[in-house]
């Protein structure tokens, strides 16, 4: 971006932009910057890569460029079951009214109720016999990890599903539920190999949307929230606040489920379909 801005790309023949469908701020900024300066560099080639890209918006962004399809890979059919919550559901994290308040100040959530809802949803999915694959749970930030794990363990105990309290990352033995362990995934963390005969419940920030590929994910539980920097105009300070994820982020999360052959993916969205 600096090279384009300061006109220092005379030695660059091609610019490659990957994962364009993610529509992150940096990618959108890069594409717009290229579009504004492409006429100054007629010999420059732009290579755009995406697993699920709609070409039409790009053609509108670059109306004077000739598009050449370099490679199109056939993908196997994938069955994905998407389940939304009803507005009066005990698992619903936010409603249509909350979307109207999803401004630069984020939205307010009751953390205690939020963790309880996520824990109950995880246990419900663990009891679902349609899949025994790993479960990926998207939460706003790693701040939610410790309390979320603690609430999950507490709910398991309260429902007489386990006889002994265990700490984080240890297996939890339950009645009616196969052995599982809780793993945490965030930027900078190390994802270890999976023990045999142990199902994983992976609590993750949005790092698992695209930055890493996880094996054997059969279920995605999407809280629909993501942490963003919000600017307080009264104090002039930027703070991280939970906000409602964008449609592209929600779709990206859903794509984590059922990526492997012969696995039906289940996506549990903890919000109503009307909020999308």
mmCIF file of C-alpha atoms in Angstrom:
data_model
loop_
_atom_site.group_PDB
_atom_site.id
_atom_site.type_symbol
_atom_site.label_atom_id
_atom_site.label_comp_id
_atom_site.label_asym_id
_atom_site.label_seq_id
_atom_site.Cartn_x
_atom_site.Cartn_y
_atom_site.Cartn_z
ATOM 1 C CA UNK A 1 0.000 0.000 0.000
ATOM 2 C CA UNK A 2 2.902 2.358 0.720
ATOM 3 C CA UNK A 3 4.443 1.526 -2.649
ATOM 4 C CA UNK A 4 1.221 2.434 -4.444
ATOM 5 C CA UNK A 5 0.642 5.575 -2.388
ATOM 6 C CA UNK A 6 4.145 6.927 -2.940
ATOM 7 C CA UNK A 7 4.419 5.714 -6.541
ATOM 8 C CA UNK A 8 7.251 3.267 -5.860
ATOM 9 C CA UNK A 9 6.017 0.247 -7.789
ATOM 10 C CA UNK A 10 8.047 0.604 -10.972
ATOM 11 C CA UNK A 11 9.885 -2.631 -10.134
ATOM 12 C CA UNK A 12 6.675 -4.525 -9.318
ATOM 13 C CA UNK A 13 5.045 -6.445 -12.173
ATOM 14 C CA UNK A 14 2.154 -8.059 -10.292
ATOM 15 C CA UNK A 15 0.108 -7.554 -7.144
ATOM 16 C CA UNK A 16 -1.677 -10.576 -5.678
ATOM 17 C CA UNK A 17 -4.607 -10.150 -3.291
ATOM 18 C CA UNK A 18 -5.741 -13.367 -1.600
ATOM 19 C CA UNK A 19 -8.942 -14.284 0.274
ATOM 20 C CA UNK A 20 -10.836 -11.392 -1.305
ATOM 21 C CA UNK A 21 -14.220 -12.804 -0.277
ATOM 22 C CA UNK A 22 -13.406 -12.090 3.383
ATOM 23 C CA UNK A 23 -14.052 -8.381 2.748
ATOM 24 C CA UNK A 24 -11.795 -7.288 5.583
ATOM 25 C CA UNK A 25 -11.027 -3.591 5.935
ATOM 26 C CA UNK A 26 -7.431 -4.046 4.794
ATOM 27 C CA UNK A 27 -8.488 -5.985 1.689
ATOM 28 C CA UNK A 28 -11.164 -3.446 0.772
ATOM 29 C CA UNK A 29 -8.706 -0.594 1.285
ATOM 30 C CA UNK A 30 -6.120 -2.355 -0.863
ATOM 31 C CA UNK A 31 -8.565 -2.975 -3.726
ATOM 32 C CA UNK A 32 -9.819 0.603 -3.693
ATOM 33 C CA UNK A 33 -6.264 1.949 -3.594
ATOM 34 C CA UNK A 34 -5.328 -0.225 -6.564
ATOM 35 C CA UNK A 35 -8.441 0.910 -8.451
ATOM 36 C CA UNK A 36 -7.564 4.572 -7.896
ATOM 37 C CA UNK A 37 -3.986 4.157 -9.141
ATOM 38 C CA UNK A 38 -4.185 1.391 -11.749
ATOM 39 C CA UNK A 39 -4.374 3.819 -14.696
ATOM 40 C CA UNK A 40 -0.970 5.221 -13.729
ATOM 41 C CA UNK A 41 0.630 1.770 -14.156
ATOM 42 C CA UNK A 42 -0.675 0.179 -17.382
ATOM 43 C CA UNK A 43 1.724 -2.761 -17.211
ATOM 44 C CA UNK A 44 0.732 -3.815 -13.713
ATOM 45 C CA UNK A 45 -1.101 -7.136 -13.366
ATOM 46 C CA UNK A 46 -3.604 -7.686 -10.566
ATOM 47 C CA UNK A 47 -4.091 -11.291 -9.408
ATOM 48 C CA UNK A 48 -7.156 -11.802 -7.229
ATOM 49 C CA UNK A 49 -7.732 -15.095 -5.420
ATOM 50 C CA UNK A 50 -10.796 -16.350 -3.600
ATOM 51 C CA UNK A 51 -12.480 -19.631 -2.776
ATOM 52 C CA UNK A 52 -15.996 -18.195 -3.186
ATOM 53 C CA UNK A 53 -15.827 -14.909 -5.005
ATOM 54 C CA UNK A 54 -18.494 -12.963 -6.883
ATOM 55 C CA UNK A 55 -16.648 -11.394 -9.818
ATOM 56 C CA UNK A 56 -19.303 -8.793 -10.678
ATOM 57 C CA UNK A 57 -18.427 -6.280 -7.900
ATOM 58 C CA UNK A 58 -14.789 -6.464 -8.982
ATOM 59 C CA UNK A 59 -15.717 -5.761 -12.587
ATOM 60 C CA UNK A 60 -17.552 -2.661 -11.424
ATOM 61 C CA UNK A 61 -14.534 -1.613 -9.357
ATOM 62 C CA UNK A 62 -12.144 -2.164 -12.293
ATOM 63 C CA UNK A 63 -14.303 -1.303 -15.344
ATOM 64 C CA UNK A 64 -11.363 -0.757 -17.687
ATOM 65 C CA UNK A 65 -9.498 -3.982 -16.945
ATOM 66 C CA UNK A 66 -9.724 -7.222 -18.884
ATOM 67 C CA UNK A 67 -10.516 -10.150 -16.581
ATOM 68 C CA UNK A 68 -8.809 -13.475 -17.256
ATOM 69 C CA UNK A 69 -9.894 -16.565 -15.309
ATOM 70 C CA UNK A 70 -6.523 -18.122 -14.442
ATOM 71 C CA UNK A 71 -7.840 -21.070 -12.466
ATOM 72 C CA UNK A 72 -11.195 -22.409 -11.374
ATOM 73 C CA UNK A 73 -11.146 -25.467 -9.155
ATOM 74 C CA UNK A 74 -14.148 -27.742 -8.890
ATOM 75 C CA UNK A 75 -15.348 -28.180 -5.326
ATOM 76 C CA UNK A 76 -17.171 -31.162 -3.936
ATOM 77 C CA UNK A 77 -20.820 -30.735 -2.969
ATOM 78 C CA UNK A 78 -21.105 -29.979 0.722
ATOM 79 C CA UNK A 79 -24.145 -30.387 2.908
ATOM 80 C CA UNK A 80 -24.543 -27.607 5.438
ATOM 81 C CA UNK A 81 -27.458 -27.391 7.862
ATOM 82 C CA UNK A 82 -27.949 -23.848 9.223
ATOM 83 C CA UNK A 83 -30.118 -23.457 12.325
ATOM 84 C CA UNK A 84 -31.285 -20.068 13.631
ATOM 85 C CA UNK A 85 -32.830 -19.243 16.984
ATOM 86 C CA UNK A 86 -36.344 -17.942 17.508
ATOM 87 C CA UNK A 87 -36.552 -14.489 19.064
ATOM 88 C CA UNK A 88 -38.012 -15.905 22.286
ATOM 89 C CA UNK A 89 -35.465 -18.733 22.425
ATOM 90 C CA UNK A 90 -33.417 -19.168 25.585
ATOM 91 C CA UNK A 91 -30.307 -19.370 23.382
ATOM 92 C CA UNK A 92 -30.858 -16.117 21.458
ATOM 93 C CA UNK A 93 -27.915 -13.740 22.101
ATOM 94 C CA UNK A 94 -29.300 -10.640 20.358
ATOM 95 C CA UNK A 95 -32.404 -9.554 18.446
ATOM 96 C CA UNK A 96 -33.347 -7.213 15.605
ATOM 97 C CA UNK A 97 -33.655 -4.346 18.091
ATOM 98 C CA UNK A 98 -30.015 -4.843 19.101
ATOM 99 C CA UNK A 99 -28.946 -4.495 15.459
ATOM 100 C CA UNK A 100 -30.273 -0.945 15.495
ATOM 101 C CA UNK A 101 -27.982 -0.161 18.430
ATOM 102 C CA UNK A 102 -24.938 -1.810 16.851
ATOM 103 C CA UNK A 103 -23.200 1.506 16.266
ATOM 104 C CA UNK A 104 -19.725 2.771 17.070
ATOM 105 C CA UNK A 105 -20.405 2.057 20.753
ATOM 106 C CA UNK A 106 -21.045 -1.664 20.187
ATOM 107 C CA UNK A 107 -23.877 -3.479 21.948
ATOM 108 C CA UNK A 108 -24.414 -4.233 25.613
ATOM 109 C CA UNK A 109 -24.620 -7.865 26.641
ATOM 110 C CA UNK A 110 -25.127 -9.473 30.019
ATOM 111 C CA UNK A 111 -21.900 -11.491 30.270
ATOM 112 C CA UNK A 112 -23.275 -13.919 32.856
ATOM 113 C CA UNK A 113 -26.342 -14.717 30.749
ATOM 114 C CA UNK A 114 -24.212 -14.834 27.610
ATOM 115 C CA UNK A 115 -21.867 -17.478 29.025
ATOM 116 C CA UNK A 116 -24.776 -19.519 30.365
ATOM 117 C CA UNK A 117 -26.472 -19.494 26.965
ATOM 118 C CA UNK A 118 -23.287 -20.584 25.199
ATOM 119 C CA UNK A 119 -22.643 -23.337 27.765
ATOM 120 C CA UNK A 120 -26.192 -24.671 27.462
ATOM 121 C CA UNK A 121 -25.961 -24.593 23.671
ATOM 122 C CA UNK A 122 -22.673 -26.530 23.724
ATOM 123 C CA UNK A 123 -24.193 -29.215 25.946
ATOM 124 C CA UNK A 124 -27.238 -29.449 23.691
ATOM 125 C CA UNK A 125 -25.000 -29.978 20.663
ATOM 126 C CA UNK A 126 -22.900 -32.553 22.519
ATOM 127 C CA UNK A 127 -26.065 -34.578 23.059
ATOM 128 C CA UNK A 128 -27.052 -34.341 19.390
ATOM 129 C CA UNK A 129 -26.501 -37.776 17.856
ATOM 130 C CA UNK A 130 -26.392 -36.449 14.290
ATOM 131 C CA UNK A 131 -22.691 -35.707 14.592
ATOM 132 C CA UNK A 132 -19.816 -36.662 16.869
ATOM 133 C CA UNK A 133 -17.297 -34.354 15.244
ATOM 134 C CA UNK A 134 -15.514 -31.440 16.883
ATOM 135 C CA UNK A 135 -17.395 -28.272 17.820
ATOM 136 C CA UNK A 136 -16.106 -24.782 17.013
ATOM 137 C CA UNK A 137 -17.611 -21.960 19.095
ATOM 138 C CA UNK A 138 -17.094 -18.341 18.042
ATOM 139 C CA UNK A 139 -16.997 -15.844 20.916
ATOM 140 C CA UNK A 140 -16.107 -12.120 20.768
ATOM 141 C CA UNK A 141 -12.654 -12.269 22.373
ATOM 142 C CA UNK A 142 -10.371 -14.345 24.559
ATOM 143 C CA UNK A 143 -11.577 -12.319 27.555
ATOM 144 C CA UNK A 144 -14.644 -14.548 27.387
ATOM 145 C CA UNK A 145 -12.622 -17.770 27.483
ATOM 146 C CA UNK A 146 -11.961 -18.322 31.164
ATOM 147 C CA UNK A 147 -15.424 -17.369 32.363
ATOM 148 C CA UNK A 148 -17.003 -19.241 29.476
ATOM 149 C CA UNK A 149 -15.114 -22.429 30.309
ATOM 150 C CA UNK A 150 -15.901 -22.049 33.996
ATOM 151 C CA UNK A 151 -19.608 -21.621 33.289
ATOM 152 C CA UNK A 152 -19.573 -24.613 30.940
ATOM 153 C CA UNK A 153 -17.966 -26.798 33.608
ATOM 154 C CA UNK A 154 -20.429 -25.477 36.220
ATOM 155 C CA UNK A 155 -23.439 -26.252 34.037
ATOM 156 C CA UNK A 156 -22.123 -29.762 33.430
ATOM 157 C CA UNK A 157 -21.854 -30.305 37.188
ATOM 158 C CA UNK A 158 -25.265 -28.774 37.942
ATOM 159 C CA UNK A 159 -26.944 -31.121 35.504
ATOM 160 C CA UNK A 160 -25.287 -34.127 37.179
ATOM 161 C CA UNK A 161 -23.305 -34.890 34.054
ATOM 162 C CA UNK A 162 -19.971 -35.123 35.820
ATOM 163 C CA UNK A 163 -18.862 -36.164 39.272
ATOM 164 C CA UNK A 164 -15.604 -34.228 39.542
ATOM 165 C CA UNK A 165 -14.886 -30.602 38.701
ATOM 166 C CA UNK A 166 -11.983 -30.242 36.285
ATOM 167 C CA UNK A 167 -9.879 -27.267 35.274
ATOM 168 C CA UNK A 168 -9.473 -25.798 31.802
ATOM 169 C CA UNK A 169 -8.181 -27.960 28.953
ATOM 170 C CA UNK A 170 -8.772 -31.172 30.893
ATOM 171 C CA UNK A 171 -11.188 -33.841 29.757
ATOM 172 C CA UNK A 172 -14.657 -33.756 31.262
ATOM 173 C CA UNK A 173 -16.203 -37.176 31.821
ATOM 174 C CA UNK A 174 -19.986 -37.067 31.429
ATOM 175 C CA UNK A 175 -22.964 -39.392 31.510
ATOM 176 C CA UNK A 176 -24.651 -39.588 28.130
ATOM 177 C CA UNK A 177 -21.966 -37.458 26.478
ATOM 178 C CA UNK A 178 -18.709 -38.758 25.042
ATOM 179 C CA UNK A 179 -15.415 -37.551 26.503
ATOM 180 C CA UNK A 180 -14.553 -34.066 25.361
ATOM 181 C CA UNK A 181 -12.020 -31.391 26.131
ATOM 182 C CA UNK A 182 -12.180 -27.611 25.941
ATOM 183 C CA UNK A 183 -9.540 -25.900 23.816
ATOM 184 C CA UNK A 184 -8.877 -22.199 23.369
ATOM 185 C CA UNK A 185 -7.888 -20.656 20.056
ATOM 186 C CA UNK A 186 -6.896 -17.035 19.549
ATOM 187 C CA UNK A 187 -4.235 -14.987 17.818
ATOM 188 C CA UNK A 188 -0.813 -16.174 18.962
ATOM 189 C CA UNK A 189 -2.039 -19.430 20.494
ATOM 190 C CA UNK A 190 -0.714 -22.868 19.561
ATOM 191 C CA UNK A 191 -3.205 -25.470 18.369
ATOM 192 C CA UNK A 192 -2.083 -28.938 19.448
ATOM 193 C CA UNK A 193 -2.843 -32.297 17.866
ATOM 194 C CA UNK A 194 -6.015 -34.047 18.932
ATOM 195 C CA UNK A 195 -5.925 -36.970 21.379
ATOM 196 C CA UNK A 196 -7.662 -40.146 20.249
ATOM 197 C CA UNK A 197 -11.258 -40.816 21.314
ATOM 198 C CA UNK A 198 -11.666 -37.305 22.679
ATOM 199 C CA UNK A 199 -14.052 -34.818 21.138
ATOM 200 C CA UNK A 200 -12.998 -31.193 21.086
ATOM 201 C CA UNK A 201 -14.996 -28.112 21.982
ATOM 202 C CA UNK A 202 -12.917 -25.238 20.612
ATOM 203 C CA UNK A 203 -13.668 -21.749 21.894
ATOM 204 C CA UNK A 204 -12.269 -19.319 19.358
ATOM 205 C CA UNK A 205 -12.144 -15.660 18.459
ATOM 206 C CA UNK A 206 -12.554 -14.661 14.817
ATOM 207 C CA UNK A 207 -9.023 -15.977 14.175
ATOM 208 C CA UNK A 208 -10.646 -19.287 13.162
ATOM 209 C CA UNK A 209 -12.719 -17.595 10.460
ATOM 210 C CA UNK A 210 -9.853 -17.752 7.998
ATOM 211 C CA UNK A 211 -6.422 -17.584 9.627
ATOM 212 C CA UNK A 212 -6.272 -21.274 10.526
ATOM 213 C CA UNK A 213 -7.893 -24.420 9.162
ATOM 214 C CA UNK A 214 -9.131 -26.860 11.787
ATOM 215 C CA UNK A 215 -9.669 -30.542 11.078
ATOM 216 C CA UNK A 216 -12.806 -32.544 11.759
ATOM 217 C CA UNK A 217 -15.095 -29.609 12.550
ATOM 218 C CA UNK A 218 -18.660 -30.876 12.250
ATOM 219 C CA UNK A 219 -20.457 -28.152 14.191
ATOM 220 C CA UNK A 220 -20.082 -24.377 14.361
ATOM 221 C CA UNK A 221 -21.800 -22.460 17.147
ATOM 222 C CA UNK A 222 -21.841 -18.803 16.156
ATOM 223 C CA UNK A 223 -22.694 -16.225 18.807
ATOM 224 C CA UNK A 224 -22.761 -13.624 16.046
ATOM 225 C CA UNK A 225 -20.463 -11.304 17.970
ATOM 226 C CA UNK A 226 -16.979 -9.946 17.337
ATOM 227 C CA UNK A 227 -14.821 -7.464 19.215
ATOM 228 C CA UNK A 228 -14.096 -4.188 17.442
ATOM 229 C CA UNK A 229 -12.454 -0.931 18.417
ATOM 230 C CA UNK A 230 -15.160 1.624 19.185
ATOM 231 C CA UNK A 231 -14.394 5.308 19.530
ATOM 232 C CA UNK A 232 -15.889 7.204 22.446
ATOM 233 C CA UNK A 233 -16.313 10.781 21.264
ATOM 234 C CA UNK A 234 -16.780 12.031 24.825
ATOM 235 C CA UNK A 235 -13.455 10.695 26.093
ATOM 236 C CA UNK A 236 -11.573 10.438 22.795
ATOM 237 C CA UNK A 237 -10.530 6.882 23.689
ATOM 238 C CA UNK A 238 -10.822 3.746 21.543
ATOM 239 C CA UNK A 239 -12.002 0.653 23.414
ATOM 240 C CA UNK A 240 -12.761 -2.916 22.383
ATOM 241 C CA UNK A 241 -16.479 -3.621 22.451
ATOM 242 C CA UNK A 242 -18.571 -6.626 21.384
ATOM 243 C CA UNK A 243 -20.320 -5.816 18.102
ATOM 244 C CA UNK A 244 -22.588 -7.782 15.799
ATOM 245 C CA UNK A 245 -20.545 -9.553 13.127
ATOM 246 C CA UNK A 246 -21.017 -8.659 9.475
ATOM 247 C CA UNK A 247 -22.814 -10.935 7.016
ATOM 248 C CA UNK A 248 -19.510 -11.854 5.361
ATOM 249 C CA UNK A 249 -18.002 -12.798 8.736
ATOM 250 C CA UNK A 250 -21.023 -14.938 9.586
ATOM 251 C CA UNK A 251 -20.824 -16.729 6.233
ATOM 252 C CA UNK A 252 -17.093 -17.238 6.675
ATOM 253 C CA UNK A 253 -17.675 -18.835 10.079
ATOM 254 C CA UNK A 254 -20.295 -21.169 8.663
ATOM 255 C CA UNK A 255 -17.769 -22.328 6.084
ATOM 256 C CA UNK A 256 -15.645 -23.889 8.826
ATOM 257 C CA UNK A 257 -18.165 -26.713 9.349
ATOM 258 C CA UNK A 258 -18.200 -29.900 7.311
ATOM 259 C CA UNK A 259 -15.164 -29.101 5.181
ATOM 260 C CA UNK A 260 -13.963 -32.703 5.144
ATOM 261 C CA UNK A 261 -15.397 -35.473 2.996
ATOM 262 C CA UNK A 262 -18.476 -37.330 4.248
ATOM 263 C CA UNK A 263 -19.130 -34.810 7.036
ATOM 264 C CA UNK A 264 -22.425 -32.948 7.205
ATOM 265 C CA UNK A 265 -21.821 -29.538 8.715
ATOM 266 C CA UNK A 266 -24.200 -28.084 11.301
ATOM 267 C CA UNK A 267 -24.214 -24.338 11.982
ATOM 268 C CA UNK A 268 -26.065 -23.127 15.070
ATOM 269 C CA UNK A 269 -26.535 -19.364 14.900
ATOM 270 C CA UNK A 270 -27.455 -17.917 18.282
ATOM 271 C CA UNK A 271 -29.559 -15.162 16.735
ATOM 272 C CA UNK A 272 -32.647 -14.914 14.580
ATOM 273 C CA UNK A 273 -32.637 -15.144 10.802
ATOM 274 C CA UNK A 274 -34.173 -11.660 10.657
ATOM 275 C CA UNK A 275 -31.009 -10.114 12.135
ATOM 276 C CA UNK A 276 -28.811 -11.125 9.183
#
